[in-house]
Tab-separated table of C-alpha atoms in Angstrom:
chain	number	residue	atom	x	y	z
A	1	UNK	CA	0.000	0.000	0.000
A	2	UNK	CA	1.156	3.260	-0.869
A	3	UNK	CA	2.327	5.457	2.115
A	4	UNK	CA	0.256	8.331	1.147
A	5	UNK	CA	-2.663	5.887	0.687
A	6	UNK	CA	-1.469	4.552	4.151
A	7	UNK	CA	-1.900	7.979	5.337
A	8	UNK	CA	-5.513	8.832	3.985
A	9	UNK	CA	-6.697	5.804	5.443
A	10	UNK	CA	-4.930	6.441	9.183
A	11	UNK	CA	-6.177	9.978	8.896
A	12	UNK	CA	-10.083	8.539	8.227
A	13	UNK	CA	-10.338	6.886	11.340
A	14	UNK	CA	-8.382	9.118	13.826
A	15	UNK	CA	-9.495	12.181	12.898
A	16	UNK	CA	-12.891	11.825	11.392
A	17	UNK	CA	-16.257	11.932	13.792
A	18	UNK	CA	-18.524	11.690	10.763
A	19	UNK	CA	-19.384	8.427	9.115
A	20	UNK	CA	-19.860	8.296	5.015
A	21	UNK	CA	-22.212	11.080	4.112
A	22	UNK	CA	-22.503	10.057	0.521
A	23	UNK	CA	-23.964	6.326	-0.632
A	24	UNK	CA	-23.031	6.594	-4.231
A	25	UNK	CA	-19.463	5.487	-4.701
A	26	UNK	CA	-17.235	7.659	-6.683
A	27	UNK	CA	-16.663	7.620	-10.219
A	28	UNK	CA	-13.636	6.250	-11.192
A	29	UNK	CA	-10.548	8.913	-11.792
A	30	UNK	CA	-12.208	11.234	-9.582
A	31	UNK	CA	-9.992	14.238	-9.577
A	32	UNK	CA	-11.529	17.424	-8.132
A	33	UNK	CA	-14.158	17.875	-4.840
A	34	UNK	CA	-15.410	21.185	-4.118
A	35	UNK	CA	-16.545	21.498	-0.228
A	36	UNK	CA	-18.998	24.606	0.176
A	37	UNK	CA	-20.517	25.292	3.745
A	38	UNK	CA	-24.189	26.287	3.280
A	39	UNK	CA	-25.906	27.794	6.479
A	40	UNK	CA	-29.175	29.968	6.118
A	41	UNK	CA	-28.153	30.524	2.400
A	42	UNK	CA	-30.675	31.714	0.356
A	43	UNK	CA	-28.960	31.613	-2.827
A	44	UNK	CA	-26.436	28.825	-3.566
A	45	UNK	CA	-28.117	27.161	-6.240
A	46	UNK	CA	-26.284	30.448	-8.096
A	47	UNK	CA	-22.901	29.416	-7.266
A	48	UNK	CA	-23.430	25.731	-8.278
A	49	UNK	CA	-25.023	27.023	-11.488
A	50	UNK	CA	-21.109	28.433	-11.662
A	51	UNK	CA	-19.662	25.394	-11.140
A	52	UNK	CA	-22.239	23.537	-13.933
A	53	UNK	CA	-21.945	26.027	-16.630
A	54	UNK	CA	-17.593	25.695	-16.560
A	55	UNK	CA	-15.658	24.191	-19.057
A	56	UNK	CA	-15.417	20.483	-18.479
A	57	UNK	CA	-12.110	18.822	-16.909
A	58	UNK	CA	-10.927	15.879	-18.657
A	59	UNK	CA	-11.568	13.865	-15.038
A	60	UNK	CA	-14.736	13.654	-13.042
A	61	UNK	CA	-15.686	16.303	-10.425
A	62	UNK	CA	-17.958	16.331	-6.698
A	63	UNK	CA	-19.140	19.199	-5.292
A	64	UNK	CA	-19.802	18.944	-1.467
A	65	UNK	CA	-22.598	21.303	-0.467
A	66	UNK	CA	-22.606	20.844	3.380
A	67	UNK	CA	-25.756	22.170	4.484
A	68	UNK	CA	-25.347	22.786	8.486
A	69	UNK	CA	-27.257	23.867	11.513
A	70	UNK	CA	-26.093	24.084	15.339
A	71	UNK	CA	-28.229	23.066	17.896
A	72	UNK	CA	-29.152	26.102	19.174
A	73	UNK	CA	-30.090	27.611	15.374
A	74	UNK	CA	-33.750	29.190	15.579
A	75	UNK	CA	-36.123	26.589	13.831
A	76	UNK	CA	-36.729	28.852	11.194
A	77	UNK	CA	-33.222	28.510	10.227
A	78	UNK	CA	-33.788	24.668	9.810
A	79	UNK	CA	-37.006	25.311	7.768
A	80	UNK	CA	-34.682	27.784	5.486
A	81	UNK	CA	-31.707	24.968	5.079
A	82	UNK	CA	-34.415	22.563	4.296
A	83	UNK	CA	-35.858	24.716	1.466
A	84	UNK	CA	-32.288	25.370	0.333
A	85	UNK	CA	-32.202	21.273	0.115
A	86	UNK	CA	-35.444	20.889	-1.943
A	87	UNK	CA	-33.727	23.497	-4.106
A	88	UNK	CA	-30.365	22.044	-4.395
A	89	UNK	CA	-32.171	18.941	-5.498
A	90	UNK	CA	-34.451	19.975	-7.971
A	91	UNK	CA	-31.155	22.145	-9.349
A	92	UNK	CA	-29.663	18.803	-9.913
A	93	UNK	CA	-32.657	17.282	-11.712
A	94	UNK	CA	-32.319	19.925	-14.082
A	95	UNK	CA	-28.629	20.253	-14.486
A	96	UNK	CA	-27.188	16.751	-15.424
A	97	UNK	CA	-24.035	17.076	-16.315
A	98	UNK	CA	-21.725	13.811	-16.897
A	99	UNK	CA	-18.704	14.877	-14.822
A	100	UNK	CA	-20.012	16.901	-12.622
A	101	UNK	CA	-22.361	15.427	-9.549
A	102	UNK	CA	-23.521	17.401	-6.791
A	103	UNK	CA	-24.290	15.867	-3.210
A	104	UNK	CA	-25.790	17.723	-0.657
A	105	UNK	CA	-25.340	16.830	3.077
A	106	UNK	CA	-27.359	18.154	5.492
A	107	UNK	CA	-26.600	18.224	8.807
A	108	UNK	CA	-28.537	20.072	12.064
A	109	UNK	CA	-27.942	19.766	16.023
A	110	UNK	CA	-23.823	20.171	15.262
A	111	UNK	CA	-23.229	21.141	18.986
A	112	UNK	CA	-23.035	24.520	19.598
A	113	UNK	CA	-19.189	25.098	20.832
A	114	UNK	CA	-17.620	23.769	17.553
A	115	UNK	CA	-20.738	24.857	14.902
A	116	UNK	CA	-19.642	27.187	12.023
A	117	UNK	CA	-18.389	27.562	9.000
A	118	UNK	CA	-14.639	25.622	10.467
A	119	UNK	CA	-16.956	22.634	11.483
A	120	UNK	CA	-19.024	22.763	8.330
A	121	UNK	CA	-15.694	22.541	6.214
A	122	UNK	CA	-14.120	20.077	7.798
A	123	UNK	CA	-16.690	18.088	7.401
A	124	UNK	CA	-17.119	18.071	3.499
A	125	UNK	CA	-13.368	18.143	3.275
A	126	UNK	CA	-13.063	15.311	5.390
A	127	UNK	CA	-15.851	13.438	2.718
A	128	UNK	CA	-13.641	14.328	0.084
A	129	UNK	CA	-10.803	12.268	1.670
A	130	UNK	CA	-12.937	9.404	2.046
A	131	UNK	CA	-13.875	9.652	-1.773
A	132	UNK	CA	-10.299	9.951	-2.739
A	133	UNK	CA	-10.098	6.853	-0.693
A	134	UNK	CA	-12.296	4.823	-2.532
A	135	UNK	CA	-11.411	5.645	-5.723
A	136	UNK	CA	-7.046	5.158	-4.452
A	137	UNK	CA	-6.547	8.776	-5.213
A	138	UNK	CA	-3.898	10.278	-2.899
A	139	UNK	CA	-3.036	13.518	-5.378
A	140	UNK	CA	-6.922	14.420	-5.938
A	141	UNK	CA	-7.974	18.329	-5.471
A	142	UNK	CA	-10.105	19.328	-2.344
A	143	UNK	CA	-11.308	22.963	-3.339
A	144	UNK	CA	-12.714	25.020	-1.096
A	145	UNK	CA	-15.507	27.549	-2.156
A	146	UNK	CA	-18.535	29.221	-0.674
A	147	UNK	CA	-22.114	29.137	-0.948
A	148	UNK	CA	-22.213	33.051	-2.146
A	149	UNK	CA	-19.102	32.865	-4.524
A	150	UNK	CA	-18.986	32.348	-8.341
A	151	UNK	CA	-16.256	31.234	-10.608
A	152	UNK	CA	-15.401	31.835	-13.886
A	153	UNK	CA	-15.895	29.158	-17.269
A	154	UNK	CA	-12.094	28.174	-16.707
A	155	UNK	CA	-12.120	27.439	-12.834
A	156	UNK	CA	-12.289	23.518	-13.479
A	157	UNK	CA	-10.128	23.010	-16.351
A	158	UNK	CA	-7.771	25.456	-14.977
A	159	UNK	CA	-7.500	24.013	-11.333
A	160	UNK	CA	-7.397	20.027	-13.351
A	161	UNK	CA	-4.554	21.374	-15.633
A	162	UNK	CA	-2.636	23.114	-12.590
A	163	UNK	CA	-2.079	19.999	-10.711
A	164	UNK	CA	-1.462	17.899	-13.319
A	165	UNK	CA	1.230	19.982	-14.704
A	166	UNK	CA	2.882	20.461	-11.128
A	167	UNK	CA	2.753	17.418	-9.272
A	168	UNK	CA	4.781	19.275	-6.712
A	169	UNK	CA	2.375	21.491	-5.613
A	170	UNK	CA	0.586	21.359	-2.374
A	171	UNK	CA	-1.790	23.791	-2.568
A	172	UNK	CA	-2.916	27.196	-4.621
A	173	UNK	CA	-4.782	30.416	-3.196
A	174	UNK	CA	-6.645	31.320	-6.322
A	175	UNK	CA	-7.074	34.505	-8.220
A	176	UNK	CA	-10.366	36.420	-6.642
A	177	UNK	CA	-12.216	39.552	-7.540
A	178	UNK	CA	-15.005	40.713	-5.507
A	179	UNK	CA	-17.619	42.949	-7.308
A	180	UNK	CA	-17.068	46.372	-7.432
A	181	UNK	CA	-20.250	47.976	-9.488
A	182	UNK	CA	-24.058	46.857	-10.325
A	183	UNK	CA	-27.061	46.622	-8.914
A	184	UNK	CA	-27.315	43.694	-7.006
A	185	UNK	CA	-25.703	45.877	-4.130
A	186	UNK	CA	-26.095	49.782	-2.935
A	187	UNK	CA	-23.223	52.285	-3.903
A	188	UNK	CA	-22.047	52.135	-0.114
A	189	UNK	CA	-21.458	48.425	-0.203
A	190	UNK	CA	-19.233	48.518	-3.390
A	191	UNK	CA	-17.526	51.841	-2.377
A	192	UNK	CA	-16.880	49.553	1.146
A	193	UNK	CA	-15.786	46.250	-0.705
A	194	UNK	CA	-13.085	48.180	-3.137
A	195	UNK	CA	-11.414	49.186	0.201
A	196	UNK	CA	-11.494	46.072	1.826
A	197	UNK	CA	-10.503	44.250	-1.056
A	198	UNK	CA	-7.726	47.269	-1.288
A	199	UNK	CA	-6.710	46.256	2.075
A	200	UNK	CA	-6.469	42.510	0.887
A	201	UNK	CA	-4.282	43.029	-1.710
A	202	UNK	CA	-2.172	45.769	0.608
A	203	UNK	CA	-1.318	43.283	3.150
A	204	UNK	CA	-0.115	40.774	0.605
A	205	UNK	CA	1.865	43.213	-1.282
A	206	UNK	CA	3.589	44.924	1.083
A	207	UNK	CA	4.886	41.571	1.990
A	208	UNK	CA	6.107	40.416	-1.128
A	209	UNK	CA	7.597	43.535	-2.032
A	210	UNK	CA	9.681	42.994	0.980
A	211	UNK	CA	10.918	39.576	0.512
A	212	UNK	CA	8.694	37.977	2.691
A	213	UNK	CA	8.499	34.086	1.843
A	214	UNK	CA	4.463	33.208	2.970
A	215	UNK	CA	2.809	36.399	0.885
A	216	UNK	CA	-0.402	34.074	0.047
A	217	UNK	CA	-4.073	35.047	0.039
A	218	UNK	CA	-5.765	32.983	3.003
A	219	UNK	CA	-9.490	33.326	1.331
A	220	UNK	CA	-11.884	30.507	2.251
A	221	UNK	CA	-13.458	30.560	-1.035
A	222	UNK	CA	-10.225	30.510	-3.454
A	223	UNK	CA	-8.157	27.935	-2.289
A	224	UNK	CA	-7.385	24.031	-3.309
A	225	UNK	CA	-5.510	21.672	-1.743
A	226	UNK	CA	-4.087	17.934	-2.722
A	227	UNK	CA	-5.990	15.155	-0.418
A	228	UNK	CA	-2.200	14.109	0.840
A	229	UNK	CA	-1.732	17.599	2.009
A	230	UNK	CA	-4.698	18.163	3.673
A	231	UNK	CA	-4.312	15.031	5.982
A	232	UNK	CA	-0.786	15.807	6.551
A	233	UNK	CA	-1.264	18.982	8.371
A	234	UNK	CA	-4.375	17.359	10.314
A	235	UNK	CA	-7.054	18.279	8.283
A	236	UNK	CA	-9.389	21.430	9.038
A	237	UNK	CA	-9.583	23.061	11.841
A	238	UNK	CA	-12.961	23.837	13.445
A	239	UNK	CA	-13.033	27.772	14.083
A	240	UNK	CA	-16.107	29.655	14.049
A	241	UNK	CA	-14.207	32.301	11.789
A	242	UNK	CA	-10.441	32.251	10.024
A	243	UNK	CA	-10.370	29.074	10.038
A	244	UNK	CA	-9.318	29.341	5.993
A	245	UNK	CA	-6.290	31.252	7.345
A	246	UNK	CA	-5.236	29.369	10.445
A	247	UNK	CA	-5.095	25.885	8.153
A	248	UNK	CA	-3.706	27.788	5.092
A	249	UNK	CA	-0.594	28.770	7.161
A	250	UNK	CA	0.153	25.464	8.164
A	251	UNK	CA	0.032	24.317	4.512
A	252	UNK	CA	1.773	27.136	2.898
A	253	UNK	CA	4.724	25.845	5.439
A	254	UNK	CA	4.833	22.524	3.898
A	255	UNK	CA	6.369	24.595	0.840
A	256	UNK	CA	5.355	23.991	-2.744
A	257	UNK	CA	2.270	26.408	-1.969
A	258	UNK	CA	1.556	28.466	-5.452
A	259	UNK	CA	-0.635	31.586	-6.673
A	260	UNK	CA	-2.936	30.201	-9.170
A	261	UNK	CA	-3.830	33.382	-11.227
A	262	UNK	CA	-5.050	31.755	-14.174
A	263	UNK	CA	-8.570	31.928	-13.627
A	264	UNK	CA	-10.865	33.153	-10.708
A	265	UNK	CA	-13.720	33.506	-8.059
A	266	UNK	CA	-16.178	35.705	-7.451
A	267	UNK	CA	-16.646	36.279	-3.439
A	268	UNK	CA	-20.333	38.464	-2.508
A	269	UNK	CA	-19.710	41.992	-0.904
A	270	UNK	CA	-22.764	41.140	1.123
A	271	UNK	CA	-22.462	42.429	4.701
A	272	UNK	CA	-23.009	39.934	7.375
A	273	UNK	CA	-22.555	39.318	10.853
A	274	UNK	CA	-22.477	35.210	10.970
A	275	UNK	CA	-18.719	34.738	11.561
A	276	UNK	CA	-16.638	37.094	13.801
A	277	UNK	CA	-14.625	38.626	11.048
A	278	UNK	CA	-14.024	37.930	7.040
A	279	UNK	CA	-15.286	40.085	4.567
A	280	UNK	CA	-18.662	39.822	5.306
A	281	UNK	CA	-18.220	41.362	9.363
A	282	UNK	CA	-16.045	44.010	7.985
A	283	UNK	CA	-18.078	45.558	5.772
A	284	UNK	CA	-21.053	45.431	8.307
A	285	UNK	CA	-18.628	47.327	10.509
A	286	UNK	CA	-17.368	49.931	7.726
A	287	UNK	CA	-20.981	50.885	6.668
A	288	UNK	CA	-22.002	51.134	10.141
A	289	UNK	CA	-19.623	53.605	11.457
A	290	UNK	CA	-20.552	55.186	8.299
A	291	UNK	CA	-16.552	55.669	7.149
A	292	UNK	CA	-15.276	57.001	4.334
A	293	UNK	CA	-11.876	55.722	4.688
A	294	UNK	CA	-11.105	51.999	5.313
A	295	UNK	CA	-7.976	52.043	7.910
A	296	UNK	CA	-4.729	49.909	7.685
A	297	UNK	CA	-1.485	49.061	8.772
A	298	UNK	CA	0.984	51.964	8.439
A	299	UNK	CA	3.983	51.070	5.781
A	300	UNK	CA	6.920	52.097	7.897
A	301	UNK	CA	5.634	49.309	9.866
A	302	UNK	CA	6.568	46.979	6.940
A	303	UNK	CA	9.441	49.044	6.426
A	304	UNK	CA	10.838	48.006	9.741
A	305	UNK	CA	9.937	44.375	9.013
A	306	UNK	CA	12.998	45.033	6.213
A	307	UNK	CA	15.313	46.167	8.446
A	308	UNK	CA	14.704	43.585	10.538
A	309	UNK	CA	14.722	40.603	8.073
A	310	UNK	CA	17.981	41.907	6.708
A	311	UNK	CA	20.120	41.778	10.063
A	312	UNK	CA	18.368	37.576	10.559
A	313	UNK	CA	20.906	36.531	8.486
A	314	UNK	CA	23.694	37.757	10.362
A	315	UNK	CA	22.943	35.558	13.254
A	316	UNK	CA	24.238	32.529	11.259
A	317	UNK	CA	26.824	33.824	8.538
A	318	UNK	CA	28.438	36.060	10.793
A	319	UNK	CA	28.040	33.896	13.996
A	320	UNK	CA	26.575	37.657	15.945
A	321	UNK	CA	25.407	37.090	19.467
A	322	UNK	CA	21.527	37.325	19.209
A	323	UNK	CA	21.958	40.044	22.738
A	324	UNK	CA	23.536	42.220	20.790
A	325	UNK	CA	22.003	42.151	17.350
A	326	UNK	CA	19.262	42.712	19.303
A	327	UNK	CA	19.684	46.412	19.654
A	328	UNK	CA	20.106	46.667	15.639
A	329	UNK	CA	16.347	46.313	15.269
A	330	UNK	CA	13.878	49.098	14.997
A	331	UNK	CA	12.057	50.115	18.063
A	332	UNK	CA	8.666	48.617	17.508
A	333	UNK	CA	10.401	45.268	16.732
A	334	UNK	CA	12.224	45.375	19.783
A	335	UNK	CA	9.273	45.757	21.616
A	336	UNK	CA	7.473	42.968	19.827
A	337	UNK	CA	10.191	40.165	19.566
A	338	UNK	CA	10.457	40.724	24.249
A	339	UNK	CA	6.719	40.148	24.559
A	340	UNK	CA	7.475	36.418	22.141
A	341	UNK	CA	11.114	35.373	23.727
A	342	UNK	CA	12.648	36.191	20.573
A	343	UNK	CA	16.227	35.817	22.276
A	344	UNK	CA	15.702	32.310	23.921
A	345	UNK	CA	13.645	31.019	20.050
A	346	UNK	CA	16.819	31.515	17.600
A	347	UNK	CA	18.880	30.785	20.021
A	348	UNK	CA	17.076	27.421	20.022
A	349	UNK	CA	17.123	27.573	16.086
A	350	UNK	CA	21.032	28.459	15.943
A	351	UNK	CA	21.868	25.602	17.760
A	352	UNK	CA	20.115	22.912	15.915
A	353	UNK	CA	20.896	23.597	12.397
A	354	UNK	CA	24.049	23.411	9.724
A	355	UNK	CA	23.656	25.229	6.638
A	356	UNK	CA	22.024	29.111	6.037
A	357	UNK	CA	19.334	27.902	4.042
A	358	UNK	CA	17.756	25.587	6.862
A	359	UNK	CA	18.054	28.440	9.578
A	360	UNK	CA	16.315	30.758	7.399
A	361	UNK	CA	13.424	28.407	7.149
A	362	UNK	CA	13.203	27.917	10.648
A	363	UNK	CA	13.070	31.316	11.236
A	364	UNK	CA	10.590	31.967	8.822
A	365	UNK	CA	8.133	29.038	10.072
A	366	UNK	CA	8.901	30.488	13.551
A	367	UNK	CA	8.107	34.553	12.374
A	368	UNK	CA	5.100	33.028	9.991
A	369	UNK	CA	2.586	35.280	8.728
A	370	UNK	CA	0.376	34.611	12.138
A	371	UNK	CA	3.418	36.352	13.966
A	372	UNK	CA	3.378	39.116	11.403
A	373	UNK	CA	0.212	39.762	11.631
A	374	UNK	CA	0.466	39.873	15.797
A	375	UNK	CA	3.834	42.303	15.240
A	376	UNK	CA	1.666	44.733	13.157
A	377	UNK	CA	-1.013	44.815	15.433
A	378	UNK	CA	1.389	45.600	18.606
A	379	UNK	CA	3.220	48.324	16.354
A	380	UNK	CA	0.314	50.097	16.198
A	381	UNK	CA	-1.242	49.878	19.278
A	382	UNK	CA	2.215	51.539	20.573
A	383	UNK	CA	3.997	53.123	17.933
A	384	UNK	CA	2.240	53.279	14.657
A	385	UNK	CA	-1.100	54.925	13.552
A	386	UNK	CA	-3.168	52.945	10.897
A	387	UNK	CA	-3.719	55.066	7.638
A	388	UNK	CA	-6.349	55.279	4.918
A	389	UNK	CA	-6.095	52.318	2.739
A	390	UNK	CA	-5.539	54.527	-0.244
A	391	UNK	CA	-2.733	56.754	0.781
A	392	UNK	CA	-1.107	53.917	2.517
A	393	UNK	CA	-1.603	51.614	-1.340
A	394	UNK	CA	-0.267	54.422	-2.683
A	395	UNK	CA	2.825	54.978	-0.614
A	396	UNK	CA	3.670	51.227	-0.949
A	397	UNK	CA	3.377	51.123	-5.167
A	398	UNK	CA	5.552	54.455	-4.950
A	399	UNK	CA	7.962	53.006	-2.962
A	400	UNK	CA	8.362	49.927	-5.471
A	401	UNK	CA	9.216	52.277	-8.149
A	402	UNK	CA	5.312	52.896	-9.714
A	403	UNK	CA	4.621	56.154	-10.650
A	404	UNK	CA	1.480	58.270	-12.285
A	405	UNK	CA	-0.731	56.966	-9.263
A	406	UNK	CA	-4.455	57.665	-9.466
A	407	UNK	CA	-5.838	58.765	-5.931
A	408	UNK	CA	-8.882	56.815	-6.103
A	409	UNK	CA	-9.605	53.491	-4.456
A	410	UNK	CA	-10.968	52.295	-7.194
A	411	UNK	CA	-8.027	53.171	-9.794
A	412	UNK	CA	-5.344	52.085	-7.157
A	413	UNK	CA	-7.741	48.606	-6.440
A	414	UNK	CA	-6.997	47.580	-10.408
A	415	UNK	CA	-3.170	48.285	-10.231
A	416	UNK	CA	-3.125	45.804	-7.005
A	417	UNK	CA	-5.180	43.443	-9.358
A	418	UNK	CA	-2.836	43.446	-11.658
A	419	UNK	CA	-0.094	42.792	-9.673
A	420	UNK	CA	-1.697	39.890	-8.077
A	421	UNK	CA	-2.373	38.637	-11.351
A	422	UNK	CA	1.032	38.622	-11.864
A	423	UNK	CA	3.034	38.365	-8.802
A	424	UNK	CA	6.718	39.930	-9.323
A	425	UNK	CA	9.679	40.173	-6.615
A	426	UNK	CA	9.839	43.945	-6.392
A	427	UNK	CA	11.202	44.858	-2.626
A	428	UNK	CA	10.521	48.242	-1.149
A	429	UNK	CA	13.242	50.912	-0.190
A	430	UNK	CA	14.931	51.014	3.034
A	431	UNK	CA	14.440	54.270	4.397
């Protein structure tokens, strides 16, 4: 038996709570499951209409729709995820498509600690292991999408054609665009999404420009994974928001993680309040404080992450007592690295490696983009001040040598597009 096989089949009966949700065995070659949580959704039936009108793959696909309620739901919840049911299946009566089959799951009384959208996709990912089981699939895509998201002709063929052609590859955050004008929304919500999304693409940026290794989108709608992968790291976790982030960061650190830019999702703008933060949450909060200006992280805090960075590999080549390097750093990361024993971690690291290139990595899995995000939060609670998305978007493309800047959001919003469209190497100055 194959080890990765081996692996799948360890991971199915340690880790899994749930027994086989779906009765009808796989087809053979099945290549590609898409998981999509579906709670009190009122309009999925659009996003699998998506999936069904794509481009076929050359292999079979499943799409997961995991239909979920907690126990303490109101019933009319329940009713609503029942009718969404009765749709789903009269949406696959009508759309019969050979390589595509659609199985909803539906699932109430999930206990009411560990129900959300973590639990929810766990549980269809967890399915899709089982089906890549059966069918002796170790290598076979779990997607992850969501029940308010659309995707473009090419998202199947594209995603099929990715992994086939890079059998190294772990995982992909795919290319996403929210909507940004129509009439689906009010001009408040799309003024509010451009920021966000400018926000996004800001953070992301601002970290590849300086050389960070782990500048990936964590989105829970445009991501994919290979089945081995997944039940490497330990499968999904089971947070009630960010969970897509907290299990992308453990993947990306398996290396081989890749931008997949060559097609792309559709996330809603809707504001929402069901998870504690995400897209939806933040634009609930940005139209109710009625802003006009979307706030970030200051650059000069990313600017001192350069500094920083640049001194790390000093510690090895140049055999520099941590103590006194330690001094070298700017202020704020001072502050940051005493309140997460910075001194007594690369110590630790120094001492059980032999070459650069492995101490690097160490360091980097150690400063990952969770302790990033925790450094920029401490720099400005004590000695940065977040700034307007847009003049902070536009200070960052400046610094990386962009000029003729337009000074709206939604002007600066397509240059970031671009860019993440094509990701380049571009570092910023060092003031």
């Amino acid at each position: 038996m194959p080890i990765n096989m081996e692996a799948l089949e360890t991971y199915l009966r340690r880790r899994v709570s749930f027994p086989a949700l779906i009765d009808r065995p796989p087809r053979p070659h099945l290549n590609n499951v898409i998981v999509i949580p579906c709670h009190d959704e009122a309009r999925v039936t659009d996003t699998l209409s998506s999936i069904s009108s794509c481009s076929l793959p050359r292999n079979p696909v499943e799409v997961i729709i995991v239909i979920n309620a907690s126990e303490k739901d109101p019933p009319e919840v329940v009713v609503r995820n029942r009718h969404t049911l009765q749709e789903i299946e009269n949406f696959i009566k009508e759309e019969h498509r050979d390589k595509i089959r659609f199985f909803p799951v539906f699932i109430s009384n999930l206990p009411a600690k560990k129900a959300g959208v973590g639990l929810a996709r766990k549980i269809g990912m967890d399915e899709a292991v089982r089906r890549f089981v059966l069918t002796k699939n170790t290598d076979g895509i779990i997607t992850s999408l969501d029940a308010d998201t659309l995707v473009d002709p090419n998202y199947l063929t594209t995603l099929e054609d990715f992994f086939m052609c890079k059998p190294e590859i772990t995982g992909v955050s795919i290319y996403f665009e929210h909507p940004v004008e129509g009439t689906a929304f009010t001009p408040e919500v799309y003024e509010a999404i451009i920021q966000y999304e400018l926000h996004l693409r800001y953070f992301v940026n601002a970290l590849r420009f300086i050389g960070y290794p782990f500048a990936f989108h964590t989105i829970g709608s445009a991501f994919a994974v290979r089945a081995d992968a997944y039940v490497k790291q330990g499968g999904m976790n089971i947070r009630q928001g960010g969970e897509d982030f907290y299990f992308l960061r453990k993947i990306i650190k398996q290396g081989n993680f890749a931008d997949l830019t060559e097609t792309r999702v559709i996330p809603s703008p809707r504001p929402r309040t069901k998870v504690p933060f995400g897209t939806g949450p933040e634009i609930q909060k940005f139209l109710a404080g009625k802003k006009r200006d979307f706030l970030t992280y200051d650059p000069e805090a990313f600017r001192e992450l350069v500094r920083f960075f640049s001194l790390i590999p000093l510690l090895y080549t140049q055999n520099i007592n941590p103590e006194v390097i330690f001094y070298r750093f700017p202020l704020s990361v001072q502050g940051f690295l005493g309140h997460v024993q910075f001194i007594r971690k690369i110590h630790e690291i120094l001492e059980n490696v032999s070459a650069e290139k492995t101490y690097l990595k160490r360091f980097y899995f150690w400063f990952d983009t969770f302790r990033v995000i925790k450094y920029l939060n401490y720099s400005h609670a004590y000695f940065f001040s977040k700034k307007p998305v847009t003049i902070a978007v536009r200070e960052i493309l400046s610094d990386a040598g962009i000029s003729s800047l337009p000074r709206a959001s939604r002007g600066l919003l397509k240059i970031l597009r671009k860019l993440d469209r094509n990701p380049g190497k571009k570092k910023l100055s060092i003031y």
